[in-house]
mmCIF file of C-alpha atoms in Angstrom:
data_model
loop_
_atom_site.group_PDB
_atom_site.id
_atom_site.type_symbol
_atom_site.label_atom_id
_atom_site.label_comp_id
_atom_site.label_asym_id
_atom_site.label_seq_id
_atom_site.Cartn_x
_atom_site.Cartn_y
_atom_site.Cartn_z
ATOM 1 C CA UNK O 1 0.000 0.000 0.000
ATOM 2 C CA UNK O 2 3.023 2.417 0.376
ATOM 3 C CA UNK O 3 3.521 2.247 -3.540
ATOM 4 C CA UNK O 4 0.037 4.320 -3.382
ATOM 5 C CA UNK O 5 0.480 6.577 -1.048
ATOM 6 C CA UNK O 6 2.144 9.371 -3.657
ATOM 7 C CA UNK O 7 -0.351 8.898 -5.508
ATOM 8 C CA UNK O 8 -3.117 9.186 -2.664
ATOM 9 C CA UNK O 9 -1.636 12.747 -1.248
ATOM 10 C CA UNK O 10 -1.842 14.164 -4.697
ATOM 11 C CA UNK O 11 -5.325 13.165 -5.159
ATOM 12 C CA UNK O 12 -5.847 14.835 -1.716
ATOM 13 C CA UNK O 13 -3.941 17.911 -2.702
ATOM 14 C CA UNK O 14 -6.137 18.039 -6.051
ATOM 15 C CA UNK O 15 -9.061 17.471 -4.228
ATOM 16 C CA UNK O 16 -8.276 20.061 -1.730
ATOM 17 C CA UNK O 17 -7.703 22.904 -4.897
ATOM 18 C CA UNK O 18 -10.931 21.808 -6.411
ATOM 19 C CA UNK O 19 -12.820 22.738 -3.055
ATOM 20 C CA UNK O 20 -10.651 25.716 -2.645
ATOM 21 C CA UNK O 21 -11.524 26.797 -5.672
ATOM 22 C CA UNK O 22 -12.504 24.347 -9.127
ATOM 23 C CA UNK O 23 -10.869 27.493 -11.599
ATOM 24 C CA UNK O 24 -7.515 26.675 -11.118
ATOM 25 C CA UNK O 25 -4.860 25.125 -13.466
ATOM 26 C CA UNK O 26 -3.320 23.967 -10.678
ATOM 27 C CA UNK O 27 -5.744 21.051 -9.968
ATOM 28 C CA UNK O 28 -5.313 20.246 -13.954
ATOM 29 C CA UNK O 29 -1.712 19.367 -12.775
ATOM 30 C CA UNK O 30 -2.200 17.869 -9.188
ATOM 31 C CA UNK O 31 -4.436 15.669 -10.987
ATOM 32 C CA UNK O 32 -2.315 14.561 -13.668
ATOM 33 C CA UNK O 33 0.726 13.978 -11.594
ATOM 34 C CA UNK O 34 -1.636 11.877 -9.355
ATOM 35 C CA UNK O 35 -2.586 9.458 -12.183
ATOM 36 C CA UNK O 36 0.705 9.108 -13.236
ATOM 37 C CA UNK O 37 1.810 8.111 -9.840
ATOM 38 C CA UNK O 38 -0.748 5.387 -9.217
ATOM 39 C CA UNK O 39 -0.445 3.968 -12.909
ATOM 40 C CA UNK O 40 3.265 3.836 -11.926
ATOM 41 C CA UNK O 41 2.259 2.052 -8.595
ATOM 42 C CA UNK O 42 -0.193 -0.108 -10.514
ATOM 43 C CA UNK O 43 3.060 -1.007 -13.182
ATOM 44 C CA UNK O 44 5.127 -2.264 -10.240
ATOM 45 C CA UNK O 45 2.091 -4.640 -9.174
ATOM 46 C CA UNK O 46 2.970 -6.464 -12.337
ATOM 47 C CA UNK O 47 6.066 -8.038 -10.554
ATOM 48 C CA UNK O 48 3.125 -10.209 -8.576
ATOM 49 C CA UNK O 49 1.066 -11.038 -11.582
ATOM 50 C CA UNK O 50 1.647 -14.573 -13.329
ATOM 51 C CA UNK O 51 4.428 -14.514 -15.803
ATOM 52 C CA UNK O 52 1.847 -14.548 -19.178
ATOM 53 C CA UNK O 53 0.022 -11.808 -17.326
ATOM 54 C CA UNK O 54 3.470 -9.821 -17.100
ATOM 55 C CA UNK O 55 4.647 -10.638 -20.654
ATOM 56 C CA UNK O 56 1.347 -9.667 -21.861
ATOM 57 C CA UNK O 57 0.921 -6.281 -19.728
ATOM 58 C CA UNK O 58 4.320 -5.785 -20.740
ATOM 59 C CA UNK O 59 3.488 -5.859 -24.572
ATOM 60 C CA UNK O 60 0.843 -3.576 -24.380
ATOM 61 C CA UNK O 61 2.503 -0.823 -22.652
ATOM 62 C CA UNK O 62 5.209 -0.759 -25.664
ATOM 63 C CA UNK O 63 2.403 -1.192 -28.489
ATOM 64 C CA UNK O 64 -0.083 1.040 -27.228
ATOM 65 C CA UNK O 65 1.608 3.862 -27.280
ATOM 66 C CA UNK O 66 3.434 3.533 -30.359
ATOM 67 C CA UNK O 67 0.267 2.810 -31.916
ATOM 68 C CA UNK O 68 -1.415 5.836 -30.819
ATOM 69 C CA UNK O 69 1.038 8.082 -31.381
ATOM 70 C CA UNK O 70 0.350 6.929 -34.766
ATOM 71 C CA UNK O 71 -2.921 7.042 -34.574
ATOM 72 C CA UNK O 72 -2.717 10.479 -33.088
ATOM 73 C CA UNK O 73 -0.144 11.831 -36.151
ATOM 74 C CA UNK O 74 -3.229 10.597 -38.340
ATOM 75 C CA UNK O 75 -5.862 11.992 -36.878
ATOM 76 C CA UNK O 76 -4.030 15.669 -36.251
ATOM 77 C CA UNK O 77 -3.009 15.688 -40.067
ATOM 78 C CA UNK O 78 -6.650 14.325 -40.990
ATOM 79 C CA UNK O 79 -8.559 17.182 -38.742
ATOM 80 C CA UNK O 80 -5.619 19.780 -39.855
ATOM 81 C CA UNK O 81 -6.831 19.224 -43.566
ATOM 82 C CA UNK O 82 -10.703 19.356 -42.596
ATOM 83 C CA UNK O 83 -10.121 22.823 -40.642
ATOM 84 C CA UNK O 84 -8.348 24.507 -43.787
ATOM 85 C CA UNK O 85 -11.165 22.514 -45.917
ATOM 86 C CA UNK O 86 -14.308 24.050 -44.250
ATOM 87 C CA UNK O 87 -12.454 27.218 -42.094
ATOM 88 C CA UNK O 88 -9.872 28.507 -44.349
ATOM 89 C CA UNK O 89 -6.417 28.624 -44.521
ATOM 90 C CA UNK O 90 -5.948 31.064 -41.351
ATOM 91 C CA UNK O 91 -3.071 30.531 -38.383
ATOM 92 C CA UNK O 92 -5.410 28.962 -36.076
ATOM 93 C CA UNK O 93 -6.972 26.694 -38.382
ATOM 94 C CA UNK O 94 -3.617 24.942 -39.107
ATOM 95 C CA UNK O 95 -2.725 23.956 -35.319
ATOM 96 C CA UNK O 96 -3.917 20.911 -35.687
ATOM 97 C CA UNK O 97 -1.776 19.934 -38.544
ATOM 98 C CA UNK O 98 1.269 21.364 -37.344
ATOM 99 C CA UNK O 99 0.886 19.654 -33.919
ATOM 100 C CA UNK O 100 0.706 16.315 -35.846
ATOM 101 C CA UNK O 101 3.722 17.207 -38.273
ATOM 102 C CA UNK O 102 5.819 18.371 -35.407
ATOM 103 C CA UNK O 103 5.122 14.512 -33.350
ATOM 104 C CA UNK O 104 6.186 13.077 -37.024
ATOM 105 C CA UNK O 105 9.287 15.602 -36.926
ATOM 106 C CA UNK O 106 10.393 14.352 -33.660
ATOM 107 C CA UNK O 107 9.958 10.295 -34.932
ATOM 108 C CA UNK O 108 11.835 11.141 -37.780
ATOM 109 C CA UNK O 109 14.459 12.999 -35.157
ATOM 110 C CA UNK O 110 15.055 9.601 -33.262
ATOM 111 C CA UNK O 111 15.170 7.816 -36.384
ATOM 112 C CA UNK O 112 17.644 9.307 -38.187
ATOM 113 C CA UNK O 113 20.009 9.620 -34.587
ATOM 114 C CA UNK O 114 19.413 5.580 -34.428
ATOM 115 C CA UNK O 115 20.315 5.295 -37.946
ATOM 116 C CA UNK O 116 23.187 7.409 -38.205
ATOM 117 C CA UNK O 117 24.274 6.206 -34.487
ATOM 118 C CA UNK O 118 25.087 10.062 -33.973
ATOM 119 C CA UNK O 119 25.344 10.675 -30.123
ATOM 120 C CA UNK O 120 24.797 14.461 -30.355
ATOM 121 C CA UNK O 121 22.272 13.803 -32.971
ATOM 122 C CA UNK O 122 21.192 11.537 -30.420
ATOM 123 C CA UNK O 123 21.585 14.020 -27.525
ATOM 124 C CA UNK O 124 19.230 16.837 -30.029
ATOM 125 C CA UNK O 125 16.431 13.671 -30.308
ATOM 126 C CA UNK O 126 16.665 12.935 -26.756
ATOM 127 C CA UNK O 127 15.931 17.131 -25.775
ATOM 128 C CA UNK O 128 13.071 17.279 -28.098
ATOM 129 C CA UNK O 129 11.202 13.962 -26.838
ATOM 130 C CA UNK O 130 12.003 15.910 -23.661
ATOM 131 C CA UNK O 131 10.489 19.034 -24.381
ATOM 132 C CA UNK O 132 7.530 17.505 -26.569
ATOM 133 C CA UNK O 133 6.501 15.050 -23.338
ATOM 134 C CA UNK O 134 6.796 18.268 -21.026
ATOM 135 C CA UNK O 135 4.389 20.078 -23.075
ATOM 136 C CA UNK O 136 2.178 16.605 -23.631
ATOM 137 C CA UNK O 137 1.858 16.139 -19.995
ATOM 138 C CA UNK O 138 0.732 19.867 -19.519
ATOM 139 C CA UNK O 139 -1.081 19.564 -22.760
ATOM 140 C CA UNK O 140 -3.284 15.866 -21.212
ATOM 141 C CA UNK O 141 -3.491 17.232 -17.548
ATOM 142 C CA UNK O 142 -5.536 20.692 -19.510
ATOM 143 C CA UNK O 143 -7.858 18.384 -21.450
ATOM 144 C CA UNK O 144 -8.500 15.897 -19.218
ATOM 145 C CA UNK O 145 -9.893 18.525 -16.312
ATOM 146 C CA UNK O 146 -10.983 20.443 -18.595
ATOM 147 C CA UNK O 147 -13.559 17.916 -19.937
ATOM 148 C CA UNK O 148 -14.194 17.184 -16.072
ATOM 149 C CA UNK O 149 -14.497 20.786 -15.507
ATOM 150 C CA UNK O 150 -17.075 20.883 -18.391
ATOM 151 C CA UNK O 151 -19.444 17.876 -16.329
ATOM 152 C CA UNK O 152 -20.113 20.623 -13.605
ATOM 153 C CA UNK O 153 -23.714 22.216 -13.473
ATOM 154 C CA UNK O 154 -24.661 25.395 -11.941
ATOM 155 C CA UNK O 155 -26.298 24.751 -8.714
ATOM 156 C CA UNK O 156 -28.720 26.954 -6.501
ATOM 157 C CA UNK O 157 -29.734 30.251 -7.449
ATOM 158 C CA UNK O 158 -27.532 33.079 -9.970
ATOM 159 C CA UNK O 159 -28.538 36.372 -10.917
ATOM 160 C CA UNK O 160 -27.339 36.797 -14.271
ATOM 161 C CA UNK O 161 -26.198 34.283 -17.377
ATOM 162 C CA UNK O 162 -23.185 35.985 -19.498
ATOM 163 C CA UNK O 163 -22.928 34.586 -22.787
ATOM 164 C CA UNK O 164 -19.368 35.646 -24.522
ATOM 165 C CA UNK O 165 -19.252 36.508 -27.653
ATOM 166 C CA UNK O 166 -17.681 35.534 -31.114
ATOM 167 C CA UNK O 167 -16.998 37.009 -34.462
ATOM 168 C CA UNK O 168 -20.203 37.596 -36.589
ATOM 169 C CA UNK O 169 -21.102 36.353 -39.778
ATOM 170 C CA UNK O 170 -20.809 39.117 -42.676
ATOM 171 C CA UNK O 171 -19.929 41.522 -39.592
ATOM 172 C CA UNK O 172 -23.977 41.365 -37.926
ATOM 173 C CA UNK O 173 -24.957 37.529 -38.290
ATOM 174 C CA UNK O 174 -24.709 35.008 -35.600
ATOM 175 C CA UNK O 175 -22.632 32.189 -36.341
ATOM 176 C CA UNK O 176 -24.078 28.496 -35.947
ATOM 177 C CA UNK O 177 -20.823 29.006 -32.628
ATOM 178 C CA UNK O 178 -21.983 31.702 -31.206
ATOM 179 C CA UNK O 179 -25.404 30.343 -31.756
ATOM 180 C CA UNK O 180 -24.991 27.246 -29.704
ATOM 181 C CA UNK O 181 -23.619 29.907 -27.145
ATOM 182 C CA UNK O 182 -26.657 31.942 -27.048
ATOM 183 C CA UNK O 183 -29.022 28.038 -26.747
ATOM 184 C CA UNK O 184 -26.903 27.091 -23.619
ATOM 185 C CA UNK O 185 -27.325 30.350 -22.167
ATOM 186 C CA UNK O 186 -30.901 30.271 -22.515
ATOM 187 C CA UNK O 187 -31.540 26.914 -21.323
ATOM 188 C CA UNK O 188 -29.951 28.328 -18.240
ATOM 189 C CA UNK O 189 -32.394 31.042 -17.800
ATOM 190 C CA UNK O 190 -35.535 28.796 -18.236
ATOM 191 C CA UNK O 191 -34.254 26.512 -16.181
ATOM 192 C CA UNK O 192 -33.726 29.345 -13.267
ATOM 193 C CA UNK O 193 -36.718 31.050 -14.398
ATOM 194 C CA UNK O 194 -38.404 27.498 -13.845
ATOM 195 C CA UNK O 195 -37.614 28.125 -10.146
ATOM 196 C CA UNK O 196 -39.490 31.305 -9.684
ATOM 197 C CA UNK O 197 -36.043 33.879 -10.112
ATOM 198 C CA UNK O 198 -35.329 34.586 -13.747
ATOM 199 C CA UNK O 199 -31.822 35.882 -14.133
ATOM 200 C CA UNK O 200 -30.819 38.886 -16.338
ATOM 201 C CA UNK O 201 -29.022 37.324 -19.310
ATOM 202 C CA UNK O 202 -26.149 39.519 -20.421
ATOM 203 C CA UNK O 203 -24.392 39.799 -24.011
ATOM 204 C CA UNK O 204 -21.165 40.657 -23.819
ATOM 205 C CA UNK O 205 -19.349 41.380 -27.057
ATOM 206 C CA UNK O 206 -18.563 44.835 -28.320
ATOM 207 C CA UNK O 207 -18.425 45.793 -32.322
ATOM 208 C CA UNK O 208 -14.371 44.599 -34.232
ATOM 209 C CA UNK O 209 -13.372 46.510 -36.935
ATOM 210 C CA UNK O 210 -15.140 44.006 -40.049
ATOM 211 C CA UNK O 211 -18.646 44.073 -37.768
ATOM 212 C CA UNK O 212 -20.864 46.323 -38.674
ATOM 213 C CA UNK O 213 -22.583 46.282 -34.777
ATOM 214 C CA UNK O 214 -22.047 45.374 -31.634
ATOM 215 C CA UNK O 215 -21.582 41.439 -31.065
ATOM 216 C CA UNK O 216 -23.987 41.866 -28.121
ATOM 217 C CA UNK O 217 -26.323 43.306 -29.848
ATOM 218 C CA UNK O 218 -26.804 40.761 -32.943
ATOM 219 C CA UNK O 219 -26.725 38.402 -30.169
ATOM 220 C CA UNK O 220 -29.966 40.008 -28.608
ATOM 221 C CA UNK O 221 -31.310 40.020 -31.748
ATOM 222 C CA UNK O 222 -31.176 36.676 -32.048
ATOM 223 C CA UNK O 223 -32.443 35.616 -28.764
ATOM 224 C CA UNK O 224 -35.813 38.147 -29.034
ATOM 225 C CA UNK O 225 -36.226 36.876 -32.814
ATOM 226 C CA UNK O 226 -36.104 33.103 -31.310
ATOM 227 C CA UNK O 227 -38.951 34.248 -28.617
ATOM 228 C CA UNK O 228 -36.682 35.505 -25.433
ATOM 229 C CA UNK O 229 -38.158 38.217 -23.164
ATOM 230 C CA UNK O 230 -36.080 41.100 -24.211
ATOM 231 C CA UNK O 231 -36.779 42.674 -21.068
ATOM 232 C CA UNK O 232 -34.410 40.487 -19.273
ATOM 233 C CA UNK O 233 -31.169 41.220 -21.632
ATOM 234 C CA UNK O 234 -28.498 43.581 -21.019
ATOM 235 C CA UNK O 235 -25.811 44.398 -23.630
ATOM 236 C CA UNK O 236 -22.773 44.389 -23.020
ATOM 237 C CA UNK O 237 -21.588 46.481 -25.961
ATOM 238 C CA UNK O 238 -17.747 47.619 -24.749
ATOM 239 C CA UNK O 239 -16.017 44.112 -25.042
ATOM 240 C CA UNK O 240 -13.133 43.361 -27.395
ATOM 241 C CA UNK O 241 -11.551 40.081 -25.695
ATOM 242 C CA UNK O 242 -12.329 37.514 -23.324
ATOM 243 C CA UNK O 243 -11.274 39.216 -20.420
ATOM 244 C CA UNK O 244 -12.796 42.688 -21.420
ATOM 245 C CA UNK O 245 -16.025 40.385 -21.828
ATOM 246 C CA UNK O 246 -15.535 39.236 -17.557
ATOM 247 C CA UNK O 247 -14.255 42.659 -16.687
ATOM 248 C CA UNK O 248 -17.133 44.992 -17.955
ATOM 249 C CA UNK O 249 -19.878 42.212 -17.483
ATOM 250 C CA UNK O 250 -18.668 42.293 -13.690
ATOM 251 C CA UNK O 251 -19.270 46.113 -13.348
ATOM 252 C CA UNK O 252 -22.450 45.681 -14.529
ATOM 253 C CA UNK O 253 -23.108 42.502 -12.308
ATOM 254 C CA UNK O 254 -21.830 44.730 -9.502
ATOM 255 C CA UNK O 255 -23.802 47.819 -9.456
ATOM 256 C CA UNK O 256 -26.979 46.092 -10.074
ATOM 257 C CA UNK O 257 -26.077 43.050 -7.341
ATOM 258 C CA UNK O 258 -22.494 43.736 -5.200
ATOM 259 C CA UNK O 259 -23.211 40.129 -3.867
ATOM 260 C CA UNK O 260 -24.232 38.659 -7.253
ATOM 261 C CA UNK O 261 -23.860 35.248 -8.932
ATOM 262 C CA UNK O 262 -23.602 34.098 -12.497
ATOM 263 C CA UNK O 263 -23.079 31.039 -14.726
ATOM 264 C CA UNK O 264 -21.080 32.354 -17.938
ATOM 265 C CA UNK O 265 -21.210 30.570 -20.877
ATOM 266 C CA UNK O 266 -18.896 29.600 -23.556
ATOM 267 C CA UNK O 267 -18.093 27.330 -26.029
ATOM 268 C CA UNK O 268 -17.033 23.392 -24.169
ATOM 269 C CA UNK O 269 -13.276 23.850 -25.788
ATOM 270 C CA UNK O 270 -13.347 27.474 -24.403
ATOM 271 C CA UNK O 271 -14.831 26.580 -21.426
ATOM 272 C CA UNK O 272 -11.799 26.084 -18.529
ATOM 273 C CA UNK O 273 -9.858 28.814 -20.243
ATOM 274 C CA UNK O 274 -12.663 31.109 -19.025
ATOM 275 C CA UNK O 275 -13.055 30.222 -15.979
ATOM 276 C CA UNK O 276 -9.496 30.219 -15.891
ATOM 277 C CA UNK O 277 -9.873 34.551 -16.702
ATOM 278 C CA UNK O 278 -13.054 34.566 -14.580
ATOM 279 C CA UNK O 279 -11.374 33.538 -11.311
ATOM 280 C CA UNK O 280 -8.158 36.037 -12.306
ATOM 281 C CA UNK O 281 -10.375 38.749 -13.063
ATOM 282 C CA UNK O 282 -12.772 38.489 -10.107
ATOM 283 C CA UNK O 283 -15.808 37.110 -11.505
ATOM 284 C CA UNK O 284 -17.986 35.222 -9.154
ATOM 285 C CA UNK O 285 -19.322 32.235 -11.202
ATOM 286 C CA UNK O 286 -18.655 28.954 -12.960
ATOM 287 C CA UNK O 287 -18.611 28.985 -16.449
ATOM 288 C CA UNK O 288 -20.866 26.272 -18.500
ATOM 289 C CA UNK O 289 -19.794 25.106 -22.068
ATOM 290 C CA UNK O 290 -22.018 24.523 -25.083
ATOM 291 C CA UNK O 291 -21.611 21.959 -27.734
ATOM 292 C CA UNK O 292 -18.921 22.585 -30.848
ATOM 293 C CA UNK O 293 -18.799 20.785 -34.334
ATOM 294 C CA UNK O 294 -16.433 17.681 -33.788
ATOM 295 C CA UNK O 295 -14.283 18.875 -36.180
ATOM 296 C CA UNK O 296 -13.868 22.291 -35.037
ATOM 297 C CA UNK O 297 -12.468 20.920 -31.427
ATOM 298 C CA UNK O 298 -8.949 19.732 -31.838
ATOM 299 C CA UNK O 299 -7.229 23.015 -33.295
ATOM 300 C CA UNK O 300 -9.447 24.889 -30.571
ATOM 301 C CA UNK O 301 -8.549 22.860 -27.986
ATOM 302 C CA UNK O 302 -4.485 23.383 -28.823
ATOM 303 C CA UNK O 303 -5.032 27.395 -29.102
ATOM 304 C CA UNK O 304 -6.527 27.403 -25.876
ATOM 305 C CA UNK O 305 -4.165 24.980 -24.237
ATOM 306 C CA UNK O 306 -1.659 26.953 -25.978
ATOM 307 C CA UNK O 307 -3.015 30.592 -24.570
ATOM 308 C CA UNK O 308 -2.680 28.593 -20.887
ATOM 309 C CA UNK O 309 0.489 27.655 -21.797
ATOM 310 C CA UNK O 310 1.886 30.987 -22.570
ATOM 311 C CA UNK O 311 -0.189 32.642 -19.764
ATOM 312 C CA UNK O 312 2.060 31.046 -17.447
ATOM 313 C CA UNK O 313 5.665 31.736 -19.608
ATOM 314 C CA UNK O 314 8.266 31.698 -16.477
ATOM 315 C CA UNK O 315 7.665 28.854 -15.488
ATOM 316 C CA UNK O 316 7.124 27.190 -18.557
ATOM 317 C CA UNK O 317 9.583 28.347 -20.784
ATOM 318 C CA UNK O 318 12.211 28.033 -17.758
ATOM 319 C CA UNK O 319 11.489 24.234 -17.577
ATOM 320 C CA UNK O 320 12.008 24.178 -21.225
ATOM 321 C CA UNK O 321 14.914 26.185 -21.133
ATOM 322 C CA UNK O 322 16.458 23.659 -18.549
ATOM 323 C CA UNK O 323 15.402 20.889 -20.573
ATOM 324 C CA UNK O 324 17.359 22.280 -23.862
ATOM 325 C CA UNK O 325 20.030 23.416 -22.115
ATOM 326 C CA UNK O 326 21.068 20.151 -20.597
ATOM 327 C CA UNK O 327 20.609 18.469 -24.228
ATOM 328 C CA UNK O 328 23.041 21.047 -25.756
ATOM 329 C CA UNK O 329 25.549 20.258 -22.577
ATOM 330 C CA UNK O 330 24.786 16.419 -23.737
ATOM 331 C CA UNK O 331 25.486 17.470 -27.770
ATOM 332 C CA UNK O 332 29.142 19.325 -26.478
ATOM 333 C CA UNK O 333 30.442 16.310 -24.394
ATOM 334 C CA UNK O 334 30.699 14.423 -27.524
#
């Protein structure tokens, strides 16, 4: 039972974050450090297990992974090519694809330092699988929370929904995103509104330089053309990023409620990101995602992870930093 107790104190630790407060990256990593440990501690059970039982445990941890990392290279190239197919050929429509050309850029790293039997070669390999599993860890520990982040419901009583915004279609249409946005966010409100205490649902989005209005405002539209009371929306017209969306939707929350509560919504992929900003900015509520095309997830999913990722650069980057540097100290010794 000792082999579990690392394990057992990180799921403690996690557990203790999440009650703290559940809009933390923090528990993200607690979390993922504390599966590692007890698949680690589960590993070292195999010593017990009946020699076919090891050989075949044994098998499967070297397949399985070099069979989804295949698998994985596949599937990022596949969804890369969909995204530029039905998105356009912007930056963050090609994250996908580059994620799953870098992975085949590292294979072909260690392949060529195995072939060539090149130690610093070797040494460069070795840094990147380094780097690339730092990153992966980070990269599994955001998802995986994230997606239990996403199975939380509000509970009890809030006084206003905040939908975010998104970029309009021909600069005053609602997108089919935004749309499923705006459908969460008013399932929220019926359901409080059920209860006897309809919230005020706020649209926060202000007008980008291709829009020809207000986000918030086509978003209104929208929700009074689909049969919402318009009496209980208020715009929030000012907004140019997520933050701005938290920050000016919280002075409003304030001054009509100082001890207010609110569920804000967002798209599932965008989801722990913003409660991520909501906690840093102040904002006291959960946030609640709403469905998003299956194909449109994976490159959202990395620039998000990738916004987290950068959000936190000293740490980050020094880890990596120590990482390279000791693989260029390995290259020079040869």
């Amino acid at each position: 039972m000792i082999a579990y107790a690392p394990a057992a104190l990180f799921f403690v630790l996690c557990g203790i974050g999440v009650l703290r407060d559940r809009r933390r990256f923090s528990n993200a990593v607690l979390l993922g450090i504390a599966v590692s440990l007890l698949a680690l501690a589960l590993l070292a059970e195999l010593r017990k297990a009946p020699t076919l039982v090891a050989e075949l445990a044994a098998a499967a941890i070297i397949l399985l992974p070099a069979v989804g990392t295949l698998a994985l290279i596949g599937f990022l190239i596949s969804n890369g090519l969909t995204m530029i197919r039905k998105e356009g050929l912007r930056p963050a429509n090609l994250l996908s694809l580059l994620a799953g050309l870098g992975i085949l850029g590292v294979i072909g790293l260690l392949v060529a330092a195995l072939y060539t039997h090149s130690y610093r070669l070797g040494a460069l390999a070795g840094t990147a699988v380094l780097v690339v599993g730092y990153i992966s860890f980070l990269f599994v520990c955001f998802v995986g929370y994230a997606f239990l982040y996403g199975r939380h419901r509000p509970r009890g009583d809030v006084d206003f929904v905040v939908v975010l915004g998104s970029g309009l279609i021909g600069g005053e249409r609602v997108p089919p995103l935004l749309a499923s946005r705006l459908n969460r966010g008013r399932d929220v409100f019926e359901k409080q509104a059920a209860r006897g205490n309809p919230p005020v649902l706020i649209t926060s989005g202000g007008q980008g330089p291709d829009e020809k209005l207000p986000e918030s405002h086509a978003m209104a539209d929208y929700l009074v053309e689909h049969g919402f009371p318009a009496e209980h929306i208020e715009r929030e017209d000012r907004s140019r990023t997520t933050e701005e969306n938290l920050l000016f939707s919280k002075v409003i929350m304030e001054q009509a409620k100082p001890d207010y509560r609110c569920v804000i919504v967002t798209n599932n992929f965008h989801a722990f990101r913003a409660a991520l900003m909501a906690r840093k900015t102040g904002v006291n509520g959960q946030v609640f995602g709403s469905p998003t095309a299956a194909y449109y997830w994976p490159s959202a999913t990395i620039r998000e992870f990738a916004a987290v990722f950068l959000s936190h650069k000293l740490v980050n980057f020094g880890i990596c930093g120590f990482i390279a540097l000791c693989g260029v100290l390995a290259a020079s010794a040869f």
